[in-house]
């Protein structure tokens, strides 16, 4: 069902409002942090199973798509993007353990700063003055949201912020590569499959020596991880990957801001996380900065390969995708 909605090669998807697809994708991904916490496993274990359990669903879809639309070009770029996504997932999970599911999802949106800097370095695209004004607002909001001013929902807000910002940087690289590789192509399942393979490999390479990857976490944990794979890695990324290429950067980024907002709400409702007033203010500053930066980027269409809209944990589909605006 998700594939029918998300595949650009299926004629019916063109009749679906891309804003609805983006909202649905953001809703799917917004529960990723909650499912990770409910699984009770390490971030490396969650990242690995998130990818591994998605493969049995993605593989036949990608094969079907290949038969209909032909092979995917730029496959190496998809795998490289997946390696960055794997680093994002592991770091993001470590951030969740330290600052809480909702706040970690807000923190990862620092990618909105990194993506335009990559576009500047690679394609010479200069950020606007409005974007430059958004950067200090973003950083101040990150500090407040992480609990540096006092009240925090996690045990180690400073380390949680470091991991969250690192996840956002890795996620930005993922978004940048997938956007460049995906221009002019209608494939949906194949790039998600290739990126998922790369992410799973990085989850083992990074997560195993750091926290360990438990290959037998128990049936209860596997159930939560299977739900994470289907919602965050399959449905969320494919829906967003189908929607954002059809939206203006500003519009897509704004819609995806639903993701961190929903993540904070779900964290409070399901996990009992209660952000303090300053953390809520920090979240508002982050979202305001993302909105401001998104308007700066969205003033012109993505006419060059390096121009990418604002995210997204998660990190995780074809993210002009994943991802841009909000998350893993």
Tab-separated table of C-alpha atoms in Angstrom:
chain	number	residue	atom	x	y	z
A	1	UNK	CA	0.000	0.000	0.000
A	2	UNK	CA	2.799	2.400	0.897
A	3	UNK	CA	4.568	1.483	-2.302
A	4	UNK	CA	1.531	2.182	-4.416
A	5	UNK	CA	1.332	5.640	-2.880
A	6	UNK	CA	5.041	6.365	-2.974
A	7	UNK	CA	6.192	4.987	-6.302
A	8	UNK	CA	6.592	7.698	-8.887
A	9	UNK	CA	6.315	5.058	-11.630
A	10	UNK	CA	2.709	4.298	-10.719
A	11	UNK	CA	0.346	6.595	-12.523
A	12	UNK	CA	-2.083	6.838	-9.616
A	13	UNK	CA	0.408	8.598	-7.374
A	14	UNK	CA	0.445	11.606	-9.674
A	15	UNK	CA	-3.207	12.192	-8.823
A	16	UNK	CA	-2.502	12.287	-5.080
A	17	UNK	CA	-1.782	15.712	-3.611
A	18	UNK	CA	1.961	15.672	-2.745
A	19	UNK	CA	1.214	17.672	0.400
A	20	UNK	CA	-0.855	14.768	1.698
A	21	UNK	CA	1.983	12.354	0.912
A	22	UNK	CA	4.478	14.579	2.760
A	23	UNK	CA	2.217	14.885	5.804
A	24	UNK	CA	1.658	11.121	5.898
A	25	UNK	CA	5.400	10.457	5.560
A	26	UNK	CA	6.229	12.918	8.339
A	27	UNK	CA	3.650	11.256	10.598
A	28	UNK	CA	5.183	7.827	9.992
A	29	UNK	CA	8.722	9.018	10.742
A	30	UNK	CA	7.684	11.026	13.798
A	31	UNK	CA	7.023	7.801	15.737
A	32	UNK	CA	10.512	6.392	15.035
A	33	UNK	CA	12.055	7.715	18.250
A	34	UNK	CA	9.130	6.388	20.295
A	35	UNK	CA	9.443	2.898	18.814
A	36	UNK	CA	13.197	2.933	19.429
A	37	UNK	CA	12.705	3.772	23.104
A	38	UNK	CA	9.996	1.127	23.478
A	39	UNK	CA	12.292	-1.534	21.991
A	40	UNK	CA	14.788	-1.007	24.829
A	41	UNK	CA	17.824	-1.853	22.671
A	42	UNK	CA	21.022	0.090	21.952
A	43	UNK	CA	21.101	2.590	19.122
A	44	UNK	CA	23.407	0.332	17.091
A	45	UNK	CA	21.036	-2.607	17.480
A	46	UNK	CA	18.025	-0.472	16.561
A	47	UNK	CA	19.744	0.988	13.495
A	48	UNK	CA	20.785	-2.471	12.272
A	49	UNK	CA	17.364	-4.090	12.692
A	50	UNK	CA	15.593	-1.019	11.334
A	51	UNK	CA	17.447	-1.654	8.092
A	52	UNK	CA	17.576	-5.463	8.126
A	53	UNK	CA	13.852	-5.908	8.781
A	54	UNK	CA	12.986	-3.429	6.018
A	55	UNK	CA	14.884	-5.375	3.338
A	56	UNK	CA	12.327	-8.196	2.888
A	57	UNK	CA	9.738	-5.527	2.071
A	58	UNK	CA	11.943	-3.250	-0.021
A	59	UNK	CA	13.683	-5.944	-2.104
A	60	UNK	CA	10.622	-7.255	-4.000
A	61	UNK	CA	9.348	-3.712	-4.476
A	62	UNK	CA	12.692	-2.637	-5.921
A	63	UNK	CA	12.757	-5.674	-8.229
A	64	UNK	CA	9.243	-4.912	-9.441
A	65	UNK	CA	10.204	-1.288	-10.003
A	66	UNK	CA	13.351	-2.289	-11.905
A	67	UNK	CA	11.286	-4.387	-14.290
A	68	UNK	CA	8.885	-1.505	-14.931
A	69	UNK	CA	11.185	1.529	-14.886
A	70	UNK	CA	14.633	0.067	-15.599
A	71	UNK	CA	17.765	0.023	-13.447
A	72	UNK	CA	18.647	2.846	-11.114
A	73	UNK	CA	21.489	5.156	-12.133
A	74	UNK	CA	23.885	6.578	-9.536
A	75	UNK	CA	23.565	3.455	-7.379
A	76	UNK	CA	26.969	4.121	-5.791
A	77	UNK	CA	25.747	7.527	-4.593
A	78	UNK	CA	22.691	5.875	-3.020
A	79	UNK	CA	24.899	3.445	-1.104
A	80	UNK	CA	27.253	6.245	-0.011
A	81	UNK	CA	24.253	8.235	1.166
A	82	UNK	CA	23.114	5.176	3.089
A	83	UNK	CA	26.448	5.021	4.925
A	84	UNK	CA	25.831	8.548	6.171
A	85	UNK	CA	22.283	7.609	7.067
A	86	UNK	CA	23.580	4.707	9.147
A	87	UNK	CA	25.863	7.069	11.080
A	88	UNK	CA	22.887	9.394	11.534
A	89	UNK	CA	20.712	6.592	12.939
A	90	UNK	CA	23.318	5.393	15.440
A	91	UNK	CA	24.148	8.912	16.668
A	92	UNK	CA	20.493	9.875	16.774
A	93	UNK	CA	19.657	6.834	18.889
A	94	UNK	CA	22.473	7.727	21.291
A	95	UNK	CA	21.043	11.253	21.502
A	96	UNK	CA	17.569	9.884	22.289
A	97	UNK	CA	18.999	7.963	25.250
A	98	UNK	CA	20.430	11.197	26.671
A	99	UNK	CA	17.899	13.955	25.934
A	100	UNK	CA	14.669	12.093	25.163
A	101	UNK	CA	12.851	11.085	21.993
A	102	UNK	CA	11.102	14.374	21.250
A	103	UNK	CA	14.039	16.695	21.902
A	104	UNK	CA	16.470	14.482	19.943
A	105	UNK	CA	14.158	14.714	16.938
A	106	UNK	CA	14.255	18.505	17.161
A	107	UNK	CA	18.036	18.600	17.543
A	108	UNK	CA	18.681	16.624	14.372
A	109	UNK	CA	17.192	19.488	12.363
A	110	UNK	CA	20.491	21.326	12.538
A	111	UNK	CA	20.958	19.710	9.123
A	112	UNK	CA	19.159	22.784	7.792
A	113	UNK	CA	22.418	24.661	8.387
A	114	UNK	CA	24.719	22.000	6.917
A	115	UNK	CA	22.928	21.323	3.620
A	116	UNK	CA	23.233	24.900	2.263
A	117	UNK	CA	26.897	24.949	3.322
A	118	UNK	CA	27.455	21.790	1.264
A	119	UNK	CA	25.696	23.431	-1.673
A	120	UNK	CA	27.996	26.456	-1.252
A	121	UNK	CA	31.146	24.311	-1.130
A	122	UNK	CA	30.221	22.028	-4.032
A	123	UNK	CA	28.110	24.195	-6.326
A	124	UNK	CA	29.014	27.726	-5.222
A	125	UNK	CA	25.466	28.554	-4.132
A	126	UNK	CA	25.611	31.412	-1.649
A	127	UNK	CA	23.130	31.314	1.242
A	128	UNK	CA	20.851	34.320	1.531
A	129	UNK	CA	21.072	36.938	4.264
A	130	UNK	CA	17.899	35.533	5.781
A	131	UNK	CA	19.574	32.137	6.112
A	132	UNK	CA	22.589	33.727	7.842
A	133	UNK	CA	20.232	35.335	10.353
A	134	UNK	CA	18.562	31.963	11.004
A	135	UNK	CA	21.793	30.198	12.007
A	136	UNK	CA	22.341	31.809	15.458
A	137	UNK	CA	18.629	31.417	16.222
A	138	UNK	CA	18.920	27.722	15.372
A	139	UNK	CA	21.999	27.223	17.571
A	140	UNK	CA	20.408	29.045	20.497
A	141	UNK	CA	17.283	26.941	20.160
A	142	UNK	CA	19.346	23.748	20.071
A	143	UNK	CA	21.045	24.705	23.335
A	144	UNK	CA	17.720	25.420	25.047
A	145	UNK	CA	15.986	22.354	23.626
A	146	UNK	CA	18.780	20.102	24.830
A	147	UNK	CA	18.337	21.336	28.397
A	148	UNK	CA	21.575	23.303	28.802
A	149	UNK	CA	19.689	26.065	30.601
A	150	UNK	CA	18.645	23.802	33.442
A	151	UNK	CA	15.696	21.469	33.044
A	152	UNK	CA	16.181	18.510	30.688
A	153	UNK	CA	14.228	15.358	29.896
A	154	UNK	CA	17.393	13.249	29.673
A	155	UNK	CA	20.269	12.271	31.909
A	156	UNK	CA	23.106	13.812	29.884
A	157	UNK	CA	21.966	16.831	27.843
A	158	UNK	CA	25.442	18.036	26.843
A	159	UNK	CA	26.490	14.721	25.313
A	160	UNK	CA	22.999	14.328	23.886
A	161	UNK	CA	23.337	17.633	22.057
A	162	UNK	CA	26.730	16.619	20.640
A	163	UNK	CA	25.317	13.332	19.339
A	164	UNK	CA	22.191	15.054	18.043
A	165	UNK	CA	24.180	17.666	16.126
A	166	UNK	CA	26.469	14.926	14.752
A	167	UNK	CA	23.401	13.015	13.602
A	168	UNK	CA	22.083	16.161	11.912
A	169	UNK	CA	25.386	16.654	10.061
A	170	UNK	CA	25.391	13.036	8.841
A	171	UNK	CA	21.759	13.362	7.858
A	172	UNK	CA	22.529	16.512	5.874
A	173	UNK	CA	25.138	14.596	3.871
A	174	UNK	CA	22.598	11.864	3.237
A	175	UNK	CA	20.002	14.359	2.022
A	176	UNK	CA	22.493	16.141	-0.176
A	177	UNK	CA	23.695	12.965	-1.901
A	178	UNK	CA	20.245	11.495	-2.427
A	179	UNK	CA	18.922	14.754	-3.829
A	180	UNK	CA	21.771	15.018	-6.322
A	181	UNK	CA	21.524	11.337	-7.315
A	182	UNK	CA	17.749	11.417	-7.635
A	183	UNK	CA	17.317	14.328	-10.013
A	184	UNK	CA	15.493	13.393	-13.196
A	185	UNK	CA	14.655	9.865	-12.026
A	186	UNK	CA	11.315	8.422	-10.968
A	187	UNK	CA	12.620	5.472	-8.958
A	188	UNK	CA	11.378	5.222	-5.373
A	189	UNK	CA	12.023	1.725	-4.019
A	190	UNK	CA	15.482	1.177	-5.523
A	191	UNK	CA	17.200	4.198	-3.913
A	192	UNK	CA	15.587	3.430	-0.546
A	193	UNK	CA	16.750	-0.194	-0.811
A	194	UNK	CA	20.339	0.757	-1.681
A	195	UNK	CA	20.486	3.411	1.031
A	196	UNK	CA	19.071	0.940	3.538
A	197	UNK	CA	21.810	-1.581	2.690
A	198	UNK	CA	24.475	1.086	3.210
A	199	UNK	CA	22.860	2.247	6.444
A	200	UNK	CA	22.743	-1.281	7.823
A	201	UNK	CA	26.430	-1.808	7.061
A	202	UNK	CA	27.359	1.454	8.801
A	203	UNK	CA	25.158	0.578	11.780
A	204	UNK	CA	27.254	-2.558	12.311
A	205	UNK	CA	30.592	-0.842	11.628
A	206	UNK	CA	29.866	2.044	14.010
A	207	UNK	CA	27.436	0.548	16.490
A	208	UNK	CA	29.112	-2.831	17.119
A	209	UNK	CA	32.437	-1.560	18.537
A	210	UNK	CA	30.765	1.343	20.349
A	211	UNK	CA	27.655	-0.126	21.970
A	212	UNK	CA	27.430	-3.608	20.525
A	213	UNK	CA	24.788	-4.983	18.165
A	214	UNK	CA	22.583	-7.574	19.818
A	215	UNK	CA	21.457	-10.070	17.169
A	216	UNK	CA	18.971	-11.693	19.567
A	217	UNK	CA	17.230	-8.836	21.397
A	218	UNK	CA	14.116	-10.851	22.216
A	219	UNK	CA	10.700	-11.180	20.603
A	220	UNK	CA	9.200	-8.124	22.250
A	221	UNK	CA	12.065	-5.914	21.082
A	222	UNK	CA	11.897	-7.428	17.586
A	223	UNK	CA	8.231	-6.533	17.406
A	224	UNK	CA	8.940	-2.868	18.140
A	225	UNK	CA	11.886	-2.890	15.732
A	226	UNK	CA	9.745	-4.434	12.981
A	227	UNK	CA	7.233	-1.638	13.486
A	228	UNK	CA	10.115	0.855	13.306
A	229	UNK	CA	11.356	-0.681	10.037
A	230	UNK	CA	7.933	-0.576	8.389
A	231	UNK	CA	6.938	2.908	9.526
A	232	UNK	CA	10.234	4.801	9.522
A	233	UNK	CA	12.322	2.994	6.942
A	234	UNK	CA	9.737	1.868	4.376
A	235	UNK	CA	6.525	3.886	4.466
A	236	UNK	CA	7.912	7.174	5.760
A	237	UNK	CA	10.872	7.469	3.395
A	238	UNK	CA	9.023	6.290	0.299
A	239	UNK	CA	6.089	8.617	0.859
A	240	UNK	CA	8.364	11.591	1.469
A	241	UNK	CA	10.589	10.627	-1.458
A	242	UNK	CA	7.549	10.655	-3.726
A	243	UNK	CA	6.182	13.945	-2.384
A	244	UNK	CA	9.057	16.407	-2.071
A	245	UNK	CA	10.317	16.413	-5.667
A	246	UNK	CA	6.831	17.670	-6.583
A	247	UNK	CA	6.820	20.456	-3.981
A	248	UNK	CA	8.638	23.744	-3.728
A	249	UNK	CA	11.491	23.602	-1.226
A	250	UNK	CA	9.757	26.014	1.140
A	251	UNK	CA	6.450	24.170	1.017
A	252	UNK	CA	7.988	20.725	1.507
A	253	UNK	CA	10.217	21.855	4.346
A	254	UNK	CA	7.309	23.519	6.121
A	255	UNK	CA	5.144	20.403	5.910
A	256	UNK	CA	7.932	18.239	7.295
A	257	UNK	CA	8.177	20.455	10.361
A	258	UNK	CA	5.217	18.408	11.547
A	259	UNK	CA	7.698	15.633	12.305
A	260	UNK	CA	9.561	17.145	15.284
A	261	UNK	CA	6.358	18.693	16.607
A	262	UNK	CA	4.618	15.318	16.549
A	263	UNK	CA	7.699	13.612	18.017
A	264	UNK	CA	7.695	15.919	21.060
A	265	UNK	CA	3.933	15.378	21.492
A	266	UNK	CA	4.256	11.587	21.182
A	267	UNK	CA	7.199	11.587	23.583
A	268	UNK	CA	5.067	13.315	26.186
A	269	UNK	CA	1.985	11.156	25.593
A	270	UNK	CA	3.604	7.720	25.235
A	271	UNK	CA	6.870	7.924	27.163
A	272	UNK	CA	5.894	10.486	29.789
A	273	UNK	CA	8.625	12.926	28.710
A	274	UNK	CA	7.801	16.366	30.058
A	275	UNK	CA	9.930	19.097	28.491
A	276	UNK	CA	10.437	22.195	30.600
A	277	UNK	CA	9.305	25.656	29.554
A	278	UNK	CA	12.789	26.594	28.312
A	279	UNK	CA	13.034	23.369	26.298
A	280	UNK	CA	9.676	24.095	24.697
A	281	UNK	CA	10.906	27.610	23.931
A	282	UNK	CA	14.064	26.085	22.419
A	283	UNK	CA	11.973	23.788	20.229
A	284	UNK	CA	9.989	26.802	19.066
A	285	UNK	CA	13.219	28.651	18.219
A	286	UNK	CA	14.554	25.673	16.272
A	287	UNK	CA	11.338	25.358	14.279
A	288	UNK	CA	11.230	29.112	13.684
A	289	UNK	CA	14.819	29.038	12.420
A	290	UNK	CA	14.091	26.068	10.178
A	291	UNK	CA	11.069	27.902	8.843
A	292	UNK	CA	13.124	31.043	8.236
A	293	UNK	CA	15.903	29.099	6.539
A	294	UNK	CA	13.351	27.170	4.520
A	295	UNK	CA	11.863	30.422	3.233
A	296	UNK	CA	15.343	31.587	2.317
A	297	UNK	CA	16.008	28.391	0.384
A	298	UNK	CA	12.527	28.180	-1.031
A	299	UNK	CA	12.568	31.633	-2.557
A	300	UNK	CA	13.993	30.001	-5.639
A	301	UNK	CA	13.336	26.523	-6.959
A	302	UNK	CA	15.975	23.845	-6.748
A	303	UNK	CA	17.382	24.587	-10.173
A	304	UNK	CA	20.801	23.164	-9.474
A	305	UNK	CA	21.756	19.685	-8.323
A	306	UNK	CA	22.995	20.977	-4.969
A	307	UNK	CA	19.889	22.848	-3.937
A	308	UNK	CA	18.061	20.835	-1.334
A	309	UNK	CA	14.980	21.696	0.715
A	310	UNK	CA	14.882	21.597	4.467
A	311	UNK	CA	14.342	18.345	6.258
A	312	UNK	CA	14.247	15.267	9.157
A	313	UNK	CA	15.942	10.881	12.261
A	314	UNK	CA	16.308	9.912	11.128
A	315	UNK	CA	16.912	9.931	9.036
A	316	UNK	CA	16.135	7.694	6.892
A	317	UNK	CA	14.257	7.773	2.451
A	318	UNK	CA	15.124	9.951	-0.274
A	319	UNK	CA	15.282	13.046	1.443
A	320	UNK	CA	14.708	16.124	-0.138
A	321	UNK	CA	13.333	14.012	0.993
A	322	UNK	CA	14.115	12.278	4.492
A	323	UNK	CA	14.118	13.888	4.944
A	324	UNK	CA	14.145	17.702	4.629
A	325	UNK	CA	12.689	19.414	7.522
A	326	UNK	CA	12.573	16.844	10.159
A	327	UNK	CA	13.279	13.196	11.126
A	328	UNK	CA	14.976	9.608	11.685
